[in-house]
Each structure stands twice: as structure tokens, then as C-alpha cells.
């Protein structure tokens, strides 16, 4: 039986004030490429990248195939095949990115993909751009837990600390959208859901958010 589809969302809209630049641009885009790879290889079909402080993605007019740039100066392409999303209200905080990403997944997943015959996604896996050691194995483990649970809701846990990715079944999207405010994404909703599966992943990664450039050295 084919597993129910999952789309991935990378939250990369913030200004990265403490880091000194938008984290979508960190390490010359390496963090962003790592997050996209983790979601794709971890079991996600489409991957949506939510941008904000960098400005909206721009078409790369020099490419033979459809391609997007995060920035022209310096020139920095988005990973091939991703769906860029613009969170115009990104300055509100993480909630703006979450709302924009989930809305994009929902709007493109209300009917079968044109010409593909694929069913709409039933899950969304969400992770920020600034957890570069979270790889495909973590995503795959959390996604499997969500698919196998009655709640259809799971998140990674590192030690005793909750982390990412968070995997949300379709039935939870409206609740997350309704409760996401300020700099809180799905956290408020998850705290009200004792049936959310906590998936230990500290054997695979630290899950640490990289907030300062010195912490990456």
C-alpha cells in the first residue's frame, strides 16, 4: 500500500537578527539546501520554502529550466524543484511563516496534482532552516511515527527538549493556523495536544537551533 503523501515546509523567512543575516543565506545557502534535502530524502514529496526578510524569490532568467533565486547580490539559487512561498508579513514572527507555508500546501493540495494522478498530501512536515544537523533519518522517523499514530501528529524530541521536524496530519492544519501567533508556530497547538507523539531522535542529531554565528564554528 502506498503511504499517504507528505509535503515539506522549510521556515526560512526570518531576519536572523542574532545571527547577523537571514538564515536562508547562512553558509552561502548550505543550511537551506540541507533542510530541503532532509525533507525530500526523509519522505516528503513537494518542498515549500517560506521566504520573508530576503524578499520574495526571483525568477532566474539565465537558467534553461524554471529556477528561482533567493538573492541576486550575492547570487544565490534556491534548491531545484522547490516551491517558493512569500510571507509578506514575515516581521510578525514565526507564525507568519507557518501560516504562509501551510496555506500554500493546502491550496496546492486540494485536488489531485494536474497530470500526475497523485493524491493530495495528508501530512505536512515542518522544520526551520537553522537546524543543519537534522537529516533525512530524523524526518523519516518522525514521519513514520505520525503515519502510524491515531493522532496523526508527531514531533522530534532531542533529550528532553522538543524540536523539529513537526509532522502534522491534514486534520490539524486548521488548528495550527488558528493558534499560531507572534513568534510561535505550531507550539501553542501542540501544547494543547497530549496525543502528539514525541519521537526521540537524539541518537541521530542534536536538533540545536543555530542562533549565533559563533555557535557554528
Short mmCIF file of N, CA and C in Angstrom, two decimals, residues 45-205:
data_model
loop_
_atom_site.label_atom_id
_atom_site.label_comp_id
_atom_site.label_asym_id
_atom_site.label_seq_id
_atom_site.Cartn_x
_atom_site.Cartn_y
_atom_site.Cartn_z
N UNK A 45 7.23 14.74 -0.54
CA UNK A 45 7.07 14.86 -1.98
C UNK A 45 7.49 16.26 -2.40
N UNK A 46 6.58 17.21 -2.36
CA UNK A 46 6.95 18.59 -2.67
C UNK A 46 7.57 19.25 -1.44
N UNK A 47 8.44 20.23 -1.68
CA UNK A 47 9.02 21.00 -0.58
C UNK A 47 8.77 22.48 -0.85
N UNK A 48 8.20 23.16 0.14
CA UNK A 48 7.91 24.58 0.07
C UNK A 48 8.90 25.33 0.95
N UNK A 49 9.49 26.39 0.41
CA UNK A 49 10.44 27.21 1.17
C UNK A 49 9.80 28.57 1.39
N UNK A 50 9.59 28.92 2.66
CA UNK A 50 8.95 30.19 3.00
C UNK A 50 10.03 31.25 3.21
N UNK A 51 9.97 32.30 2.40
CA UNK A 51 10.93 33.40 2.47
C UNK A 51 10.24 34.65 2.99
N UNK A 52 11.05 35.58 3.54
CA UNK A 52 10.49 36.81 4.06
C UNK A 52 11.48 37.95 4.02
N UNK A 53 12.44 37.95 4.95
CA UNK A 53 13.38 39.06 5.08
C UNK A 53 14.26 39.23 3.85
N UNK A 54 14.48 38.18 3.11
CA UNK A 54 15.32 38.27 1.91
C UNK A 54 14.56 38.89 0.74
N UNK A 55 13.26 39.06 0.89
CA UNK A 55 12.41 39.44 -0.23
C UNK A 55 11.89 38.20 -0.92
N UNK A 56 10.91 38.36 -1.79
CA UNK A 56 10.36 37.19 -2.49
C UNK A 56 11.37 36.59 -3.45
N UNK A 57 11.21 35.30 -3.72
CA UNK A 57 12.08 34.64 -4.70
C UNK A 57 11.93 35.30 -6.07
N UNK A 58 13.01 35.29 -6.83
CA UNK A 58 13.02 35.90 -8.15
C UNK A 58 13.33 34.85 -9.20
N UNK A 59 12.68 34.95 -10.33
CA UNK A 59 12.97 34.03 -11.42
C UNK A 59 14.40 34.21 -11.90
N UNK A 60 15.08 33.10 -12.13
CA UNK A 60 16.43 33.13 -12.70
C UNK A 60 16.30 33.14 -14.21
N UNK A 61 16.47 34.30 -14.79
CA UNK A 61 16.27 34.45 -16.23
C UNK A 61 17.40 33.83 -17.05
N UNK A 62 18.49 33.45 -16.39
CA UNK A 62 19.62 32.87 -17.12
C UNK A 62 19.53 31.35 -17.21
N UNK A 63 18.60 30.74 -16.48
CA UNK A 63 18.51 29.28 -16.44
C UNK A 63 17.68 28.75 -17.59
N UNK A 64 18.07 27.59 -18.11
CA UNK A 64 17.31 26.95 -19.19
C UNK A 64 16.02 26.34 -18.66
N UNK A 65 16.05 25.81 -17.44
CA UNK A 65 14.86 25.25 -16.80
C UNK A 65 14.33 26.27 -15.78
N UNK A 66 13.03 26.19 -15.44
CA UNK A 66 12.49 27.10 -14.42
C UNK A 66 13.29 27.01 -13.13
N UNK A 67 13.76 28.14 -12.64
CA UNK A 67 14.59 28.18 -11.44
C UNK A 67 14.35 29.49 -10.71
N UNK A 68 14.68 29.48 -9.42
CA UNK A 68 14.45 30.64 -8.57
C UNK A 68 15.73 31.04 -7.86
N UNK A 69 15.84 32.33 -7.57
CA UNK A 69 16.93 32.87 -6.78
C UNK A 69 16.39 33.43 -5.47
N UNK A 70 17.15 33.22 -4.39
CA UNK A 70 16.84 33.91 -3.14
C UNK A 70 17.36 35.34 -3.23
N UNK A 71 18.53 35.47 -3.80
CA UNK A 71 19.22 36.75 -3.85
C UNK A 71 20.01 36.86 -5.14
N UNK A 72 20.04 38.07 -5.69
CA UNK A 72 20.88 38.31 -6.87
C UNK A 72 22.25 38.85 -6.48
N UNK A 73 22.36 39.49 -5.34
CA UNK A 73 23.63 40.05 -4.88
C UNK A 73 23.84 39.71 -3.41
N UNK A 74 24.54 38.66 -3.06
CA UNK A 74 25.21 37.73 -3.98
C UNK A 74 24.21 36.78 -4.63
N UNK A 75 24.56 36.28 -5.78
CA UNK A 75 23.69 35.35 -6.49
C UNK A 75 23.56 34.05 -5.70
N UNK A 76 22.35 33.69 -5.35
CA UNK A 76 22.13 32.50 -4.54
C UNK A 76 20.84 31.81 -5.00
N UNK A 77 20.96 30.66 -5.65
CA UNK A 77 19.77 29.97 -6.15
C UNK A 77 19.08 29.16 -5.06
N UNK A 78 17.77 29.04 -5.19
CA UNK A 78 17.02 28.09 -4.36
C UNK A 78 17.30 26.68 -4.87
N UNK A 79 17.21 25.68 -4.01
CA UNK A 79 17.37 24.30 -4.48
C UNK A 79 16.39 23.99 -5.60
N UNK A 80 16.82 23.24 -6.57
CA UNK A 80 15.99 22.94 -7.74
C UNK A 80 14.70 22.25 -7.32
N UNK A 81 13.62 22.66 -7.94
CA UNK A 81 12.35 21.98 -7.77
C UNK A 81 11.52 22.38 -6.57
N UNK A 82 12.02 23.29 -5.73
CA UNK A 82 11.22 23.69 -4.57
C UNK A 82 10.15 24.69 -5.00
N UNK A 83 9.16 24.85 -4.12
CA UNK A 83 8.09 25.83 -4.34
C UNK A 83 8.34 27.01 -3.40
N UNK A 84 8.77 28.16 -3.93
CA UNK A 84 8.98 29.31 -3.05
C UNK A 84 7.66 29.93 -2.62
N UNK A 85 7.60 30.35 -1.36
CA UNK A 85 6.42 30.99 -0.79
C UNK A 85 6.86 32.31 -0.16
N UNK A 86 6.10 33.35 -0.40
CA UNK A 86 6.44 34.67 0.14
C UNK A 86 5.53 34.98 1.32
N UNK A 87 6.13 35.17 2.51
CA UNK A 87 5.38 35.59 3.69
C UNK A 87 5.56 37.10 3.82
N UNK A 88 4.64 37.86 3.27
CA UNK A 88 4.78 39.31 3.25
C UNK A 88 4.77 39.91 4.65
N UNK A 89 4.15 39.23 5.61
CA UNK A 89 4.09 39.71 6.99
C UNK A 89 5.12 39.01 7.87
N UNK A 90 6.24 38.63 7.29
CA UNK A 90 7.26 37.85 7.98
C UNK A 90 7.73 38.48 9.28
N UNK A 91 7.71 39.84 9.35
CA UNK A 91 8.23 40.53 10.54
C UNK A 91 7.41 40.25 11.79
N UNK A 92 6.19 39.73 11.64
CA UNK A 92 5.37 39.37 12.79
C UNK A 92 6.04 38.28 13.62
N UNK A 93 6.75 37.39 12.94
CA UNK A 93 7.41 36.29 13.63
C UNK A 93 7.16 34.97 12.95
N UNK A 94 7.51 33.90 13.65
CA UNK A 94 7.44 32.55 13.10
C UNK A 94 6.04 32.18 12.65
N UNK A 95 5.03 32.73 13.31
CA UNK A 95 3.65 32.40 12.95
C UNK A 95 3.33 32.77 11.51
N UNK A 96 3.91 33.87 11.03
CA UNK A 96 3.66 34.29 9.64
C UNK A 96 4.18 33.25 8.66
N UNK A 97 5.37 32.71 8.94
CA UNK A 97 5.95 31.68 8.09
C UNK A 97 5.10 30.41 8.11
N UNK A 98 4.67 30.02 9.30
CA UNK A 98 3.86 28.82 9.43
C UNK A 98 2.56 28.95 8.66
N UNK A 99 1.90 30.09 8.82
CA UNK A 99 0.63 30.29 8.11
C UNK A 99 0.83 30.27 6.60
N UNK A 100 1.87 30.95 6.13
CA UNK A 100 2.11 31.00 4.69
C UNK A 100 2.44 29.63 4.13
N UNK A 101 3.26 28.87 4.85
CA UNK A 101 3.64 27.55 4.37
C UNK A 101 2.48 26.57 4.34
N UNK A 102 1.72 26.51 5.43
CA UNK A 102 0.58 25.59 5.47
C UNK A 102 -0.49 25.98 4.47
N UNK A 103 -0.71 27.28 4.30
CA UNK A 103 -1.70 27.72 3.32
C UNK A 103 -1.29 27.32 1.92
N UNK A 104 0.01 27.39 1.62
CA UNK A 104 0.49 27.00 0.29
C UNK A 104 0.31 25.51 0.05
N UNK A 105 0.65 24.70 1.05
CA UNK A 105 0.47 23.26 0.92
C UNK A 105 -1.01 22.93 0.71
N UNK A 106 -1.86 23.56 1.51
CA UNK A 106 -3.29 23.28 1.42
C UNK A 106 -3.88 23.71 0.08
N UNK A 107 -3.44 24.88 -0.41
CA UNK A 107 -4.03 25.39 -1.65
C UNK A 107 -3.60 24.59 -2.86
N UNK A 108 -2.39 24.04 -2.84
CA UNK A 108 -1.93 23.23 -3.96
C UNK A 108 -2.28 21.76 -3.79
N UNK A 109 -2.87 21.43 -2.66
CA UNK A 109 -3.17 20.03 -2.40
C UNK A 109 -4.64 19.73 -2.23
N UNK A 110 -5.51 20.64 -2.71
CA UNK A 110 -6.94 20.42 -2.56
C UNK A 110 -7.49 19.48 -3.62
N UNK A 111 -6.73 19.29 -4.70
CA UNK A 111 -7.15 18.37 -5.75
C UNK A 111 -5.93 17.59 -6.21
N UNK A 112 -6.17 16.56 -6.98
CA UNK A 112 -5.04 15.79 -7.49
C UNK A 112 -4.15 16.67 -8.36
N UNK A 113 -2.85 16.47 -8.20
CA UNK A 113 -1.91 17.25 -8.99
C UNK A 113 -2.19 17.07 -10.46
N UNK A 114 -2.19 18.18 -11.16
CA UNK A 114 -2.51 18.15 -12.58
C UNK A 114 -1.55 17.25 -13.33
N UNK A 115 -2.09 16.21 -13.96
CA UNK A 115 -1.29 15.33 -14.81
C UNK A 115 -0.49 14.29 -14.08
N UNK A 116 -0.46 14.33 -12.74
CA UNK A 116 0.38 13.37 -12.02
C UNK A 116 -0.40 12.17 -11.51
N UNK A 117 -1.70 12.35 -11.32
CA UNK A 117 -2.50 11.28 -10.76
C UNK A 117 -2.26 11.04 -9.29
N UNK A 118 -1.50 11.91 -8.63
CA UNK A 118 -1.17 11.73 -7.23
C UNK A 118 -2.27 12.30 -6.34
N UNK A 119 -2.50 11.64 -5.22
CA UNK A 119 -3.48 12.13 -4.25
C UNK A 119 -2.93 13.35 -3.53
N UNK A 120 -3.78 14.19 -2.98
CA UNK A 120 -3.32 15.34 -2.21
C UNK A 120 -2.53 14.89 -0.99
N UNK A 121 -1.65 15.74 -0.46
CA UNK A 121 -0.90 15.37 0.74
C UNK A 121 -1.80 15.28 1.96
N UNK A 122 -1.54 14.31 2.81
CA UNK A 122 -2.28 14.16 4.06
C UNK A 122 -1.46 14.58 5.27
N UNK A 123 -0.17 14.88 5.04
CA UNK A 123 0.70 15.33 6.11
C UNK A 123 1.55 16.49 5.63
N UNK A 124 1.99 17.31 6.57
CA UNK A 124 2.99 18.34 6.31
C UNK A 124 4.08 18.22 7.36
N UNK A 125 5.33 18.14 6.90
CA UNK A 125 6.49 18.09 7.80
C UNK A 125 7.13 19.46 7.81
N UNK A 126 7.25 20.05 8.98
CA UNK A 126 7.71 21.43 9.12
C UNK A 126 9.04 21.45 9.86
N UNK A 127 10.01 22.17 9.30
CA UNK A 127 11.27 22.37 10.01
C UNK A 127 11.85 23.73 9.66
N UNK A 128 12.57 24.35 10.59
CA UNK A 128 13.21 25.62 10.32
C UNK A 128 14.50 25.42 9.55
N UNK A 129 15.01 26.51 9.01
CA UNK A 129 16.23 26.43 8.21
C UNK A 129 17.48 26.31 9.08
N UNK A 130 17.35 26.60 10.39
CA UNK A 130 18.54 26.74 11.22
C UNK A 130 18.83 25.55 12.13
N UNK A 131 18.44 24.35 11.70
CA UNK A 131 18.83 23.13 12.43
C UNK A 131 19.60 22.23 11.47
N UNK A 132 20.82 22.65 11.09
CA UNK A 132 21.50 21.99 9.97
C UNK A 132 21.93 20.56 10.21
N UNK A 133 21.96 20.09 11.47
CA UNK A 133 22.36 18.69 11.66
C UNK A 133 21.17 17.73 11.66
N UNK A 134 19.97 18.25 11.47
CA UNK A 134 18.79 17.38 11.35
C UNK A 134 18.73 16.87 9.91
N UNK A 135 18.91 15.57 9.75
CA UNK A 135 18.99 14.98 8.42
C UNK A 135 17.78 14.16 8.05
N UNK A 136 17.85 13.48 6.91
CA UNK A 136 16.72 12.68 6.42
C UNK A 136 16.27 11.59 7.38
N UNK A 137 17.21 11.01 8.15
CA UNK A 137 16.84 9.93 9.06
C UNK A 137 15.88 10.43 10.15
N UNK A 138 16.10 11.66 10.61
CA UNK A 138 15.21 12.24 11.61
C UNK A 138 13.82 12.46 11.02
N UNK A 139 13.78 13.05 9.84
CA UNK A 139 12.49 13.31 9.18
C UNK A 139 11.73 12.01 8.97
N UNK A 140 12.43 10.99 8.46
CA UNK A 140 11.78 9.71 8.18
C UNK A 140 11.21 9.08 9.45
N UNK A 141 11.95 9.18 10.56
CA UNK A 141 11.49 8.58 11.81
C UNK A 141 10.23 9.28 12.33
N UNK A 142 10.22 10.60 12.29
CA UNK A 142 9.07 11.35 12.80
C UNK A 142 7.86 11.17 11.88
N UNK A 143 8.10 11.15 10.58
CA UNK A 143 7.01 10.94 9.63
C UNK A 143 6.38 9.56 9.82
N UNK A 144 7.21 8.55 10.02
CA UNK A 144 6.69 7.19 10.24
C UNK A 144 5.84 7.14 11.51
N UNK A 145 6.27 7.85 12.55
CA UNK A 145 5.51 7.87 13.79
C UNK A 145 4.16 8.54 13.60
N UNK A 146 4.13 9.63 12.85
CA UNK A 146 2.86 10.32 12.60
C UNK A 146 1.92 9.45 11.79
N UNK A 147 2.45 8.80 10.76
CA UNK A 147 1.62 7.93 9.93
C UNK A 147 1.06 6.75 10.72
N UNK A 148 1.82 6.29 11.69
CA UNK A 148 1.40 5.12 12.45
C UNK A 148 0.59 5.41 13.69
N UNK A 149 0.32 6.68 13.97
CA UNK A 149 -0.39 7.04 15.19
C UNK A 149 -1.84 7.40 14.91
N UNK A 150 -2.68 7.22 15.92
CA UNK A 150 -4.08 7.62 15.79
C UNK A 150 -4.21 9.13 15.68
N UNK A 151 -3.34 9.86 16.36
CA UNK A 151 -3.44 11.33 16.35
C UNK A 151 -2.96 11.94 15.05
N UNK A 152 -2.11 11.23 14.31
CA UNK A 152 -1.52 11.74 13.07
C UNK A 152 -0.75 13.04 13.34
N UNK A 153 -0.05 13.04 14.46
CA UNK A 153 0.64 14.23 14.93
C UNK A 153 1.90 13.79 15.67
N UNK A 154 3.07 14.28 15.24
CA UNK A 154 4.32 13.86 15.88
C UNK A 154 5.36 14.95 15.78
N UNK A 155 6.29 14.92 16.71
CA UNK A 155 7.41 15.86 16.65
C UNK A 155 8.66 15.20 17.19
N UNK A 156 9.80 15.69 16.70
CA UNK A 156 11.08 15.19 17.18
C UNK A 156 11.36 15.72 18.58
N UNK A 157 12.04 14.91 19.37
CA UNK A 157 12.49 15.31 20.70
C UNK A 157 13.96 14.95 20.81
N UNK A 158 14.74 15.90 21.33
CA UNK A 158 16.18 15.70 21.48
C UNK A 158 16.51 15.83 22.97
N UNK A 159 16.84 14.70 23.60
CA UNK A 159 16.94 14.70 25.05
C UNK A 159 15.55 14.91 25.62
N UNK A 160 15.40 15.96 26.42
CA UNK A 160 14.08 16.30 26.96
C UNK A 160 13.45 17.48 26.22
N UNK A 161 14.14 17.98 25.20
CA UNK A 161 13.69 19.19 24.54
C UNK A 161 12.93 18.89 23.25
N UNK A 162 11.75 19.47 23.07
CA UNK A 162 11.04 19.31 21.80
C UNK A 162 11.76 20.05 20.69
N UNK A 163 11.70 19.49 19.49
CA UNK A 163 12.40 20.11 18.37
C UNK A 163 11.66 19.88 17.06
N UNK A 164 12.43 19.83 15.99
CA UNK A 164 11.86 19.67 14.65
C UNK A 164 12.55 18.52 13.94
N UNK A 165 11.83 17.94 12.98
CA UNK A 165 10.58 18.41 12.38
C UNK A 165 9.36 18.10 13.25
N UNK A 166 8.29 18.84 12.92
CA UNK A 166 6.95 18.56 13.41
C UNK A 166 6.16 18.04 12.21
N UNK A 167 5.46 16.94 12.38
CA UNK A 167 4.65 16.39 11.29
C UNK A 167 3.18 16.50 11.68
N UNK A 168 2.41 17.18 10.83
CA UNK A 168 1.02 17.50 11.09
C UNK A 168 0.12 16.81 10.09
N UNK A 169 -0.79 15.97 10.56
CA UNK A 169 -1.80 15.43 9.68
C UNK A 169 -2.74 16.53 9.21
N UNK A 170 -3.37 16.32 8.06
CA UNK A 170 -4.22 17.35 7.47
C UNK A 170 -5.28 17.87 8.45
N UNK A 171 -5.81 17.01 9.28
CA UNK A 171 -6.83 17.42 10.22
C UNK A 171 -6.37 18.42 11.26
N UNK A 172 -5.07 18.63 11.37
CA UNK A 172 -4.52 19.57 12.36
C UNK A 172 -4.17 20.92 11.74
N UNK A 173 -4.18 21.03 10.44
CA UNK A 173 -3.70 22.26 9.81
C UNK A 173 -4.52 23.47 10.23
N UNK A 174 -5.83 23.35 10.22
CA UNK A 174 -6.68 24.49 10.58
C UNK A 174 -6.43 24.92 12.02
N UNK A 175 -6.24 23.95 12.92
CA UNK A 175 -5.97 24.28 14.31
C UNK A 175 -4.66 25.02 14.49
N UNK A 176 -3.63 24.59 13.77
CA UNK A 176 -2.34 25.27 13.84
C UNK A 176 -2.46 26.68 13.29
N UNK A 177 -3.15 26.84 12.17
CA UNK A 177 -3.34 28.16 11.58
C UNK A 177 -4.08 29.09 12.53
N UNK A 178 -5.03 28.56 13.27
CA UNK A 178 -5.84 29.38 14.16
C UNK A 178 -5.10 29.80 15.42
N UNK A 179 -4.12 29.02 15.84
CA UNK A 179 -3.44 29.29 17.11
C UNK A 179 -2.05 29.88 16.95
N UNK A 180 -1.51 29.91 15.74
CA UNK A 180 -0.16 30.46 15.52
C UNK A 180 -0.21 31.98 15.62
N UNK A 181 0.53 32.54 16.57
CA UNK A 181 0.58 33.99 16.74
C UNK A 181 2.00 34.41 17.08
N UNK A 182 2.33 35.64 16.71
CA UNK A 182 3.63 36.19 17.05
C UNK A 182 4.77 35.31 16.59
N UNK A 183 5.67 35.01 17.51
CA UNK A 183 6.84 34.21 17.16
C UNK A 183 6.66 32.74 17.52
N UNK A 184 5.41 32.30 17.58
CA UNK A 184 5.10 30.90 17.87
C UNK A 184 4.44 30.27 16.66
N UNK A 185 4.97 29.14 16.20
CA UNK A 185 4.40 28.44 15.06
C UNK A 185 3.34 27.46 15.50
N UNK A 186 3.72 26.18 15.55
CA UNK A 186 2.77 25.14 15.96
C UNK A 186 2.83 24.86 17.46
N UNK A 187 3.71 25.57 18.18
CA UNK A 187 3.93 25.26 19.58
C UNK A 187 2.70 25.34 20.45
N UNK A 188 1.91 26.40 20.28
CA UNK A 188 0.70 26.57 21.09
C UNK A 188 -0.26 25.41 20.87
N UNK A 189 -0.45 25.05 19.62
CA UNK A 189 -1.36 23.96 19.29
C UNK A 189 -0.85 22.64 19.88
N UNK A 190 0.43 22.39 19.74
CA UNK A 190 1.00 21.12 20.22
C UNK A 190 0.90 20.98 21.73
N UNK A 191 1.05 22.09 22.45
CA UNK A 191 0.95 22.03 23.91
C UNK A 191 -0.45 21.62 24.37
N UNK A 192 -1.43 21.86 23.52
CA UNK A 192 -2.81 21.50 23.86
C UNK A 192 -3.17 20.10 23.36
N UNK A 193 -2.20 19.38 22.81
CA UNK A 193 -2.46 18.06 22.24
C UNK A 193 -1.60 17.01 22.94
N UNK A 194 -2.07 16.46 24.04
CA UNK A 194 -1.30 15.41 24.71
C UNK A 194 -1.15 14.14 23.88
N UNK A 195 -1.95 14.03 22.81
CA UNK A 195 -1.85 12.84 21.96
C UNK A 195 -0.77 12.97 20.90
N UNK A 196 -0.07 14.11 20.86
CA UNK A 196 1.04 14.26 19.92
C UNK A 196 2.16 13.30 20.31
N UNK A 197 2.67 12.55 19.35
CA UNK A 197 3.72 11.57 19.61
C UNK A 197 5.07 12.28 19.69
N UNK A 198 5.78 12.05 20.78
CA UNK A 198 7.13 12.60 20.95
C UNK A 198 8.13 11.53 20.51
N UNK A 199 8.93 11.86 19.51
CA UNK A 199 9.81 10.88 18.88
C UNK A 199 11.25 11.19 19.24
N UNK A 200 11.88 10.32 20.03
CA UNK A 200 13.27 10.53 20.43
C UNK A 200 14.18 10.42 19.22
N UNK A 201 14.99 11.46 19.01
CA UNK A 201 15.88 11.49 17.85
C UNK A 201 17.29 11.93 18.21
N UNK A 202 17.60 11.99 19.52
CA UNK A 202 18.92 12.47 19.90
C UNK A 202 20.04 11.50 19.56
N UNK A 203 19.69 10.29 19.13
CA UNK A 203 20.73 9.38 18.63
C UNK A 203 21.12 9.71 17.20
N UNK A 204 20.34 10.58 16.56
CA UNK A 204 20.60 10.93 15.16
C UNK A 204 21.12 12.35 14.97
N UNK A 205 20.77 13.26 15.87
CA UNK A 205 21.15 14.67 15.71
C UNK A 205 21.01 15.37 17.05
#
